[in-house]
Short mmCIF file of C-alpha atoms and ligand atoms in Angstrom, two decimals:
data_model
loop_
_atom_site.label_atom_id
_atom_site.label_comp_id
_atom_site.label_asym_id
_atom_site.label_seq_id
_atom_site.Cartn_x
_atom_site.Cartn_y
_atom_site.Cartn_z
CA UNK A 1 31.26 -4.20 7.80
CA UNK A 2 28.74 -1.77 6.30
CA UNK A 3 25.78 -0.63 8.39
CA UNK A 4 22.44 -1.30 6.69
CA UNK A 5 19.53 0.23 8.60
CA UNK A 6 15.90 -0.60 7.76
CA UNK A 7 13.11 1.57 9.19
CA UNK A 8 9.63 0.19 9.94
CA UNK A 9 8.47 -3.42 10.10
CA UNK A 10 5.57 -3.36 7.66
CA UNK A 11 4.96 -5.05 4.32
CA UNK A 12 7.81 -3.35 2.49
CA UNK A 13 10.57 -3.75 5.09
CA UNK A 14 9.75 -7.34 6.07
CA UNK A 15 9.64 -8.33 2.38
CA UNK A 16 13.03 -6.66 1.89
CA UNK A 17 14.62 -8.55 4.80
CA UNK A 18 13.14 -11.88 3.70
CA UNK A 19 14.68 -11.54 0.23
CA UNK A 20 18.22 -10.60 1.29
CA UNK A 21 20.79 -13.10 0.09
CA UNK A 22 22.44 -14.87 3.09
CA UNK A 23 25.87 -13.75 1.82
CA UNK A 24 24.90 -10.09 2.41
CA UNK A 25 25.30 -10.71 6.14
CA UNK A 26 29.02 -11.48 5.59
CA UNK A 27 29.52 -7.92 4.35
CA UNK A 28 26.93 -5.97 6.28
CA UNK A 29 25.36 -5.58 9.69
CA UNK A 30 21.62 -5.28 9.06
CA UNK A 31 19.52 -3.51 11.72
CA UNK A 32 15.74 -3.18 11.70
CA UNK A 33 14.30 -0.31 13.75
CA UNK A 34 10.58 -0.27 14.46
CA UNK A 35 8.22 1.44 16.87
CA UNK A 36 6.58 -1.75 18.15
CA UNK A 37 8.09 -5.18 18.78
CA UNK A 38 5.37 -6.74 16.63
CA UNK A 39 4.46 -6.64 12.95
CA UNK A 40 0.79 -5.86 12.35
CA UNK A 41 -1.18 -6.60 9.20
CA UNK A 42 -2.08 -3.09 8.06
CA UNK A 43 -4.62 -4.27 5.49
CA UNK A 44 -6.68 -5.75 8.34
CA UNK A 45 -6.72 -2.71 10.63
CA UNK A 46 -10.42 -2.15 9.90
CA UNK A 47 -11.12 -5.63 11.32
CA UNK A 48 -9.25 -4.63 14.49
CA UNK A 49 -11.46 -1.52 14.68
CA UNK A 50 -14.56 -3.69 14.33
CA UNK A 51 -13.16 -6.18 16.87
CA UNK A 52 -13.65 -9.09 14.47
CA UNK A 53 -10.07 -10.31 14.03
CA UNK A 54 -7.60 -10.93 16.83
CA UNK A 55 -4.85 -12.58 14.78
CA UNK A 56 -3.26 -9.59 13.13
CA UNK A 57 0.00 -9.17 15.06
CA UNK A 58 3.20 -11.26 15.06
CA UNK A 59 6.39 -10.79 17.05
CA UNK A 60 9.01 -9.26 14.78
CA UNK A 61 11.77 -11.48 16.15
CA UNK A 62 9.78 -14.54 14.98
CA UNK A 63 9.45 -13.41 11.36
CA UNK A 64 12.79 -11.82 10.42
CA UNK A 65 16.02 -13.65 9.52
CA UNK A 66 18.14 -14.52 12.59
CA UNK A 67 21.08 -12.47 11.32
CA UNK A 68 19.05 -9.22 11.46
CA UNK A 69 19.48 -7.16 14.61
CA UNK A 70 16.13 -5.78 15.83
CA UNK A 71 15.86 -2.48 17.71
CA UNK A 72 12.54 -1.47 19.22
CA UNK A 73 12.64 2.34 18.98
CA UNK A 74 10.65 5.16 17.42
CA UNK A 75 12.22 7.12 14.57
CA UNK A 76 11.92 10.87 14.99
CA UNK A 77 14.09 12.21 12.18
CA UNK A 78 16.35 11.04 9.37
CA UNK A 79 19.51 13.04 8.64
CA UNK A 80 22.38 12.72 6.20
CA UNK A 81 24.32 10.27 8.37
CA UNK A 82 22.10 9.11 11.21
CA UNK A 83 18.64 8.09 12.34
CA UNK A 84 17.46 10.03 15.35
CA UNK A 85 15.18 7.86 17.49
CA UNK A 86 13.46 8.49 20.82
CA UNK A 87 16.05 6.46 22.74
CA UNK A 88 19.22 6.64 20.65
CA UNK A 89 20.87 7.72 17.41
CA UNK A 90 21.92 5.15 14.81
CA UNK A 91 24.55 5.64 12.10
CA UNK A 92 24.00 4.13 8.65
CA UNK A 93 25.87 3.48 5.42
CA UNK A 94 22.78 2.21 3.57
CA UNK A 95 19.22 3.12 4.50
CA UNK A 96 15.88 1.53 3.61
CA UNK A 97 12.83 3.56 4.67
CA UNK A 98 9.54 1.64 5.02
CA UNK A 99 7.71 3.68 7.66
CA UNK A 100 4.26 3.37 6.08
CA UNK A 101 1.35 5.79 6.20
CA UNK A 102 -0.27 8.31 8.46
CA UNK A 103 -3.78 9.73 8.37
CA UNK A 104 -4.17 12.98 6.41
CA UNK A 105 -6.58 15.59 7.78
CA UNK A 106 -6.01 17.85 4.73
CA UNK A 107 -5.84 20.76 7.19
CA UNK A 108 -9.59 20.49 7.91
CA UNK A 109 -10.53 22.14 11.19
CA UNK A 110 -11.32 19.86 14.13
CA UNK A 111 -10.35 16.56 12.49
CA UNK A 112 -7.41 15.97 14.86
CA UNK A 113 -9.41 16.93 17.95
CA UNK A 114 -12.78 15.31 17.30
CA UNK A 115 -12.31 12.32 15.01
CA UNK A 116 -10.39 9.06 15.25
CA UNK A 117 -8.03 8.00 12.44
CA UNK A 118 -6.93 4.43 11.65
CA UNK A 119 -3.13 4.41 11.58
CA UNK A 120 -1.68 1.38 13.32
CA UNK A 121 -2.65 -1.60 15.43
CA UNK A 122 -2.46 0.27 18.74
CA UNK A 123 -4.72 3.06 17.61
CA UNK A 124 -7.13 0.65 15.86
CA UNK A 125 -7.46 -1.32 19.14
CA UNK A 126 -8.12 1.90 21.06
CA UNK A 127 -10.77 2.83 18.53
CA UNK A 128 -12.42 -0.55 19.07
CA UNK A 129 -12.52 0.15 22.83
CA UNK A 130 -14.13 3.54 22.09
CA UNK A 131 -16.82 1.78 20.05
CA UNK A 132 -17.56 -0.61 22.92
CA UNK A 133 -17.68 2.33 25.39
CA UNK A 134 -20.06 4.10 23.05
CA UNK A 135 -22.52 1.20 23.31
CA UNK A 136 -22.09 1.19 27.12
CA UNK A 137 -22.73 4.90 27.13
CA UNK A 138 -25.97 4.41 25.20
CA UNK A 139 -27.12 1.93 27.82
CA UNK A 140 -26.83 4.74 30.39
CA UNK A 141 -28.13 7.68 28.34
CA UNK A 142 -30.61 6.00 25.95
CA UNK A 143 -29.58 8.83 23.61
CA UNK A 144 -29.87 7.30 20.12
CA UNK A 145 -27.18 9.60 18.72
CA UNK A 146 -24.74 7.56 20.85
CA UNK A 147 -25.45 4.72 18.44
CA UNK A 148 -24.68 6.77 15.32
CA UNK A 149 -21.22 6.08 13.89
CA UNK A 150 -19.94 8.48 11.27
CA UNK A 151 -17.25 7.28 8.87
CA UNK A 152 -15.62 10.14 6.96
CA UNK A 153 -14.42 8.93 3.56
CA UNK A 154 -16.06 6.51 1.15
CA UNK A 155 -12.83 5.22 -0.38
CA UNK A 156 -11.33 1.76 0.01
CA UNK A 157 -10.45 1.85 3.72
CA UNK A 158 -13.64 3.75 4.63
CA UNK A 159 -15.89 1.13 3.05
CA UNK A 160 -13.85 -1.76 4.52
CA UNK A 161 -14.18 -0.08 7.93
CA UNK A 162 -17.95 0.22 7.53
CA UNK A 163 -18.11 -3.48 6.61
CA UNK A 164 -16.17 -4.43 9.74
CA UNK A 165 -18.35 -2.14 11.88
CA UNK A 166 -21.49 -3.83 10.57
CA UNK A 167 -20.20 -7.21 11.76
CA UNK A 168 -18.51 -5.99 14.95
CA UNK A 169 -21.33 -3.77 16.17
CA UNK A 170 -23.83 -6.58 15.71
CA UNK A 171 -21.71 -8.79 18.00
CA UNK A 172 -21.21 -6.05 20.61
CA UNK A 173 -24.94 -5.23 20.63
CA UNK A 174 -25.77 -8.90 21.11
CA UNK A 175 -23.34 -9.18 24.04
CA UNK A 176 -24.67 -6.02 25.66
CA UNK A 177 -28.37 -6.64 24.93
CA UNK A 178 -28.74 -3.51 22.81
CA UNK A 179 -31.06 -3.56 19.78
CA UNK A 180 -28.73 -3.54 16.75
CA UNK A 181 -31.54 -2.05 14.63
CA UNK A 182 -31.02 1.20 16.51
CA UNK A 183 -27.40 1.45 15.34
CA UNK A 184 -26.82 3.81 12.45
CA UNK A 185 -23.71 3.98 10.27
CA UNK A 186 -23.29 7.06 8.10
CA UNK A 187 -20.62 7.39 5.42
CA UNK A 188 -19.73 10.93 4.38
CA UNK A 189 -17.96 11.30 1.04
CA UNK A 190 -17.02 14.50 -0.81
CA UNK A 191 -17.19 12.92 -4.25
CA UNK A 192 -20.45 12.05 -5.94
CA UNK A 193 -19.78 8.35 -5.54
CA UNK A 194 -17.90 5.92 -3.31
CA UNK A 195 -14.99 3.59 -4.20
CA UNK A 196 -13.53 5.55 -7.15
CA UNK A 197 -11.05 2.76 -7.98
CA UNK A 198 -13.82 0.37 -9.11
CA UNK A 199 -16.03 0.39 -12.24
CA UNK A 200 -19.66 1.55 -11.87
CA UNK A 201 -21.06 -1.96 -12.03
CA UNK A 202 -19.14 -2.98 -8.89
CA UNK A 203 -19.74 0.33 -7.12
CA UNK A 204 -23.49 -0.13 -7.64
CA UNK A 205 -23.31 -3.64 -6.16
CA UNK A 206 -21.43 -2.30 -3.14
CA UNK A 207 -23.99 0.48 -2.69
CA UNK A 208 -26.93 -1.94 -2.85
CA UNK A 209 -25.23 -4.19 -0.30
CA UNK A 210 -24.51 -1.27 2.05
CA UNK A 211 -28.02 0.15 1.73
CA UNK A 212 -29.53 -3.29 2.43
CA UNK A 213 -27.47 -3.32 5.62
CA UNK A 214 -28.92 0.06 6.58
CA UNK A 215 -25.79 2.15 5.92
CA UNK A 216 -26.56 5.76 4.99
CA UNK A 217 -24.38 7.07 2.18
CA UNK A 218 -24.00 10.85 2.15
CA UNK A 219 -22.10 11.49 -1.08
CA UNK A 220 -21.34 14.91 -2.56
CA UNK A 221 -20.80 16.20 0.99
CA UNK A 222 -17.54 18.11 1.39
CA UNK A 223 -16.41 18.10 5.01
CA UNK A 224 -15.91 21.66 6.27
CA UNK A 225 -15.06 20.91 9.90
CA UNK A 226 -15.43 18.41 12.71
CA UNK A 227 -16.76 19.47 16.07
CA UNK A 228 -17.51 17.58 19.26
CA UNK A 229 -19.76 14.66 18.09
CA UNK A 230 -20.55 16.54 14.89
CA UNK A 231 -19.43 16.80 11.26
CA UNK A 232 -20.31 19.92 9.28
CA UNK A 233 -20.38 19.50 5.50
CA UNK A 234 -21.15 21.54 2.43
CA UNK A 235 -23.81 19.92 0.26
CA UNK A 236 -24.94 21.76 -2.90
CA UNK A 237 -23.85 25.17 -1.57
CA UNK A 238 -25.61 24.62 1.78
CA UNK A 239 -24.21 23.59 5.16
CA UNK A 240 -25.49 20.33 6.59
CA UNK A 241 -24.78 18.88 10.02
CA UNK A 242 -24.31 15.22 10.92
CA UNK A 243 -24.50 14.47 14.64
CA UNK A 244 -23.10 11.22 15.93
CA UNK A 245 -21.54 9.45 18.87
CA UNK A 246 -18.24 8.62 17.22
CA UNK A 247 -16.47 10.04 14.17
CA UNK A 248 -13.99 7.80 12.35
CA UNK A 249 -11.60 9.48 9.90
CA UNK A 250 -10.73 7.42 6.81
CA UNK A 251 -10.74 10.25 4.28
CA UNK A 252 -7.12 9.92 3.21
CA UNK A 253 -3.57 8.97 4.08
CA UNK A 254 -0.13 10.38 3.40
CA UNK A 255 3.38 9.11 4.04
CA UNK A 256 4.84 8.94 7.55
CA UNK A 257 5.29 12.34 9.22
CA UNK A 258 8.95 11.48 9.91
CA UNK A 259 9.59 12.14 6.21
CA UNK A 260 8.00 15.59 6.38
CA UNK A 261 9.92 16.44 9.56
CA UNK A 262 13.25 15.33 8.06
CA UNK A 263 14.62 18.38 6.27
CA UNK A 264 17.14 16.10 4.62
CA UNK A 265 14.38 15.04 2.18
CA UNK A 266 12.35 17.02 -0.32
CA UNK A 267 8.86 15.58 0.12
CA UNK A 268 5.24 16.02 -0.88
CA UNK A 269 2.49 14.86 1.51
CA UNK A 270 5.24 13.15 3.54
CA UNK A 271 6.32 11.07 0.55
CA UNK A 272 9.54 11.09 -1.44
CA UNK A 273 9.53 10.58 -5.18
CA UNK A 274 11.71 7.65 -6.24
CA UNK A 275 13.10 6.31 -9.52
CA UNK A 276 12.75 2.77 -10.79
CA UNK A 277 15.58 1.64 -8.48
CA UNK A 278 13.48 3.00 -5.57
CA UNK A 279 16.02 5.74 -4.85
CA UNK A 280 14.99 9.35 -4.13
CA UNK A 281 14.84 11.81 -7.03
CA UNK A 282 14.06 15.55 -7.30
CA UNK A 283 15.89 16.13 -4.01
CA UNK A 284 17.66 19.28 -2.87
CA UNK A 285 20.36 16.97 -1.45
CA UNK A 286 20.40 14.70 -4.50
CA UNK A 287 24.14 13.91 -4.23
CA UNK A 288 23.55 12.43 -0.74
CA UNK A 289 20.89 9.94 -1.88
CA UNK A 290 22.99 7.25 -3.51
CA UNK A 291 22.72 4.80 -0.58
CA UNK A 292 19.10 5.53 0.28
CA UNK A 293 16.00 3.56 -0.73
CA UNK A 294 12.37 4.35 0.04
CA UNK A 295 9.60 1.77 -0.28
CA UNK A 296 5.87 1.40 0.37
CA UNK A 297 3.61 4.26 1.40
CA UNK A 298 6.53 6.66 2.05
CA UNK A 299 7.48 6.73 -1.63
CA UNK A 300 5.84 8.00 -4.81
CA UNK A 301 6.68 6.05 -7.94
CA UNK A 302 5.38 6.86 -11.41
CA UNK A 303 3.79 4.16 -13.53
CA UNK A 304 5.71 4.56 -16.83
CA UNK A 305 2.62 3.49 -18.81
CA UNK A 306 0.29 6.17 -17.44
CA UNK A 307 2.82 8.70 -16.07
CA UNK A 308 0.71 8.78 -12.87
CA UNK A 309 1.84 7.72 -9.41
CA UNK A 310 0.91 4.21 -8.35
CA UNK A 311 -1.67 4.25 -5.55
CA UNK A 312 -0.24 3.26 -2.14
CA UNK A 313 -1.13 -0.36 -1.40
CA UNK A 314 0.20 -3.28 0.58
CA UNK A 315 0.54 -5.11 -2.71
CA UNK A 316 3.05 -2.68 -4.21
CA UNK A 317 4.88 -2.32 -0.86
CA UNK A 318 5.49 -6.10 -0.85
CA UNK A 319 6.67 -6.10 -4.48
CA UNK A 320 9.00 -3.16 -3.83
CA UNK A 321 10.42 -4.81 -0.70
CA UNK A 322 11.00 -8.11 -2.52
CA UNK A 323 12.57 -6.39 -5.51
CA UNK A 324 14.85 -4.33 -3.28
CA UNK A 325 15.92 -7.35 -1.21
CA UNK A 326 17.19 -9.01 -4.39
CA UNK A 327 18.54 -5.83 -6.03
CA UNK A 328 20.35 -4.74 -2.88
CA UNK A 329 21.90 -8.20 -2.45
CA UNK A 330 23.10 -8.04 -6.06
CA UNK A 331 24.56 -4.61 -5.51
CA UNK A 332 26.47 -5.71 -2.39
CA UNK A 333 27.65 -8.89 -4.13
CA UNK A 334 28.80 -6.93 -7.21
CA UNK A 335 26.12 -8.32 -9.57
CA UNK A 336 23.89 -6.46 -12.04
CA UNK A 337 20.71 -4.71 -10.88
CA UNK A 338 17.49 -4.48 -12.91
CA UNK A 339 14.81 -1.81 -12.67
CA UNK A 340 11.67 -2.30 -10.58
CA UNK A 341 8.57 -3.09 -12.63
CA UNK A 342 5.05 -3.57 -11.35
CA UNK A 343 1.73 -4.93 -12.57
CA UNK A 344 -1.15 -4.80 -10.11
CA UNK A 345 -2.70 -8.21 -9.52
CA UNK A 346 -6.08 -6.65 -8.80
CA UNK A 347 -7.98 -5.14 -5.90
CA UNK A 348 -10.54 -6.72 -3.61
CA UNK A 349 -12.52 -4.62 -1.12
CA UNK A 350 -14.29 -6.47 1.69
CA UNK A 351 -17.61 -5.26 3.06
CA UNK A 352 -18.00 -7.28 6.23
CA UNK A 353 -16.91 -10.89 6.59
CA UNK A 354 -18.99 -12.49 3.83
CA UNK A 355 -19.15 -10.00 0.98
CA UNK A 356 -16.56 -8.27 -1.19
CA UNK A 357 -16.18 -6.67 -4.59
CA UNK A 358 -13.06 -6.97 -6.68
CA UNK A 359 -11.37 -6.30 -9.96
CA UNK A 360 -8.87 -8.96 -10.96
CA UNK A 361 -7.40 -8.19 -14.37
CA UNK A 362 -10.52 -7.34 -16.38
CA UNK A 363 -12.70 -9.66 -14.29
CA UNK A 364 -15.26 -8.11 -12.00
CA UNK A 365 -16.08 -10.29 -9.01
CA UNK A 366 -18.43 -9.86 -6.09
CA UNK A 367 -20.12 -11.67 -3.23
CA UNK A 368 -18.88 -14.56 -1.13
CA UNK A 369 -16.44 -15.77 -3.79
CA UNK A 370 -14.71 -12.37 -3.82
CA UNK A 371 -14.50 -12.52 -0.02
CA UNK A 372 -12.88 -15.96 -0.19
CA UNK A 373 -10.33 -14.57 -2.65
CA UNK A 374 -9.58 -11.73 -0.23
CA UNK A 375 -8.88 -14.30 2.51
CA UNK A 376 -6.56 -16.21 0.14
CA UNK A 377 -4.61 -12.98 -0.50
CA UNK A 378 -4.28 -12.46 3.27
CA UNK A 379 -3.10 -16.06 3.74
CA UNK A 380 -0.44 -15.55 1.09
CA UNK A 381 1.17 -12.90 3.29
CA UNK A 382 0.94 -15.14 6.37
CA UNK A 383 2.66 -17.87 4.37
CA UNK A 384 5.42 -15.45 3.40
CA UNK A 385 6.12 -14.39 6.97
CA UNK A 386 5.41 -17.61 8.89
CA UNK A 387 5.84 -20.36 6.30
CA UNK A 388 3.44 -23.34 6.45
CA UNK A 389 2.31 -22.34 9.97
CA UNK A 390 0.77 -19.23 8.39
CA UNK A 391 -1.69 -21.30 6.37
CA UNK A 392 -3.27 -22.70 9.52
CA UNK A 393 -3.79 -19.32 11.22
C1 FAD B 401 -8.11 -0.14 6.68
C2 FAD B 401 -7.09 -0.37 5.59
C3 FAD B 401 -7.29 -1.38 4.66
C4 FAD B 401 -6.36 -1.60 3.63
N1 FAD B 401 -6.58 -2.61 2.75
C5 FAD B 401 -5.68 -2.86 1.78
C6 FAD B 401 -5.86 -3.95 0.87
O1 FAD B 401 -6.86 -4.66 0.93
N2 FAD B 401 -4.90 -4.17 -0.06
C7 FAD B 401 -3.77 -3.41 -0.15
O2 FAD B 401 -2.91 -3.70 -1.01
N3 FAD B 401 -3.56 -2.36 0.69
C8 FAD B 401 -4.48 -2.06 1.65
N4 FAD B 401 -4.28 -1.02 2.51
C9 FAD B 401 -3.07 -0.18 2.36
C10 FAD B 401 -1.86 -0.87 3.00
O3 FAD B 401 -2.16 -1.20 4.34
C11 FAD B 401 -0.62 0.02 2.96
O4 FAD B 401 -0.45 0.50 1.65
C12 FAD B 401 0.61 -0.78 3.38
O5 FAD B 401 0.49 -1.21 4.71
C13 FAD B 401 1.90 0.02 3.23
O6 FAD B 401 2.96 -0.80 3.58
P1 FAD B 401 4.31 -0.19 4.14
O7 FAD B 401 5.32 -1.29 4.14
O8 FAD B 401 4.65 1.07 3.44
O9 FAD B 401 3.98 0.24 5.65
P2 FAD B 401 3.18 -0.48 6.82
O10 FAD B 401 2.81 -1.86 6.46
O11 FAD B 401 2.11 0.45 7.23
O12 FAD B 401 4.28 -0.53 7.97
C14 FAD B 401 4.86 0.62 8.53
C15 FAD B 401 5.79 0.18 9.65
O13 FAD B 401 6.51 1.31 10.16
C16 FAD B 401 6.44 1.33 11.59
N5 FAD B 401 6.55 2.73 12.01
C17 FAD B 401 5.69 3.73 11.75
N6 FAD B 401 6.17 4.88 12.27
C18 FAD B 401 7.35 4.59 12.86
C19 FAD B 401 8.33 5.37 13.55
N7 FAD B 401 8.18 6.68 13.74
N8 FAD B 401 9.42 4.74 14.02
C20 FAD B 401 9.59 3.39 13.84
N9 FAD B 401 8.70 2.63 13.19
C21 FAD B 401 7.60 3.21 12.70
C22 FAD B 401 5.08 0.72 11.88
O14 FAD B 401 5.00 0.26 13.22
C23 FAD B 401 5.07 -0.42 10.85
O15 FAD B 401 5.80 -1.51 11.35
C24 FAD B 401 -5.20 -0.78 3.54
C25 FAD B 401 -4.99 0.24 4.49
C26 FAD B 401 -5.92 0.45 5.51
C27 FAD B 401 -5.69 1.54 6.52
#
């Protein structure tokens, strides 16, 4: 029996396991190692932060094939022949790495100490508790800066987080009898505009929506450092200070730090470059990579049409996992293996629970319809992991 070890229980890894051919289990022992005993829906972490969605976690044992052995442990390092975890070491013959993303502070001073990133379900829940405490604190201090929430980063996850905060904070304020009109949400973005992945027409719609909701957009502000309850930026050659009760960091992500810490890999921003079979390339230990696959946010794959790396998304992680499940089964069963190909099905960015903007093919969509489409996309994943039950969640 060969030992197949899969790391992480996110979009990529779960999709991989779901697509394995049942015959693979006659030849291989498949083990999934993940930090938590539940799978969380990473694309909804902003809703956990806002406290507006409490159906985003599912027990791993309930969603993976019965033949897969599940180990609840935290990976610390990957070496040539074993996975070093907090509790034990695990040997492997074949390895699939799907450890996802981690927040990137780009080396900016004070980010780690004074701001809160969004990285996984546990930390998103803690951030939600911080937000609630912040409102409680205001009730004691009556200091209006306690009600100022600063979101660093006006990209996709930053804007989705702001949308969830708008809905969540309104609910918390209502429960705690605090005037929601006193709440201020500020978005700090280094570039001259937000949401660079969308065309101007959609960006303008998003900006109008955000401004109507009272969100302050500080674009063209390069963050120099974070301090206690303060973000210092450079705006047109001058320093400007934003004071606030809570600083949320959504300015960028990189691959999982385990990759960076594992000297076995040659990596860039904790990601490993892979070829169209999702196997590492440009490695110092290239000859040791023939049984290793990296999927999702831990890998960098070039789009052959543009020669640029695909952006990290749940969508591509699922496609890579599904492809690899089939390709790996074929390899084990002695059948032919095709290359991975990918066409994005579009992007939809929610701003709250009733409004979204999206680009689907060449079609620009916005408003409630776009939000409904976003919910359909989410349901599709629930259907994949839970079957029909998922549609009624
Ligand atoms: C707020 C937000 C909104 C987003 N919205 C969208 C969207 O609308 N559409 C979209 O396509 N993408 C979206 N994304 C991006 C998307 O979430 C990621 O690209 C996707 O989750 C990557 O999938 P993955 O399989 O690589 O890893 P993940 O789904 O992140 O899973 C990683 C897994 O590894 C486990 N793990 C991590 N570290 C360890 C360790 N040391 N040891 C063991 N296990 C570990 C985790 O517990 C988890 O199970 C969003 C991201 C954020 C933060």
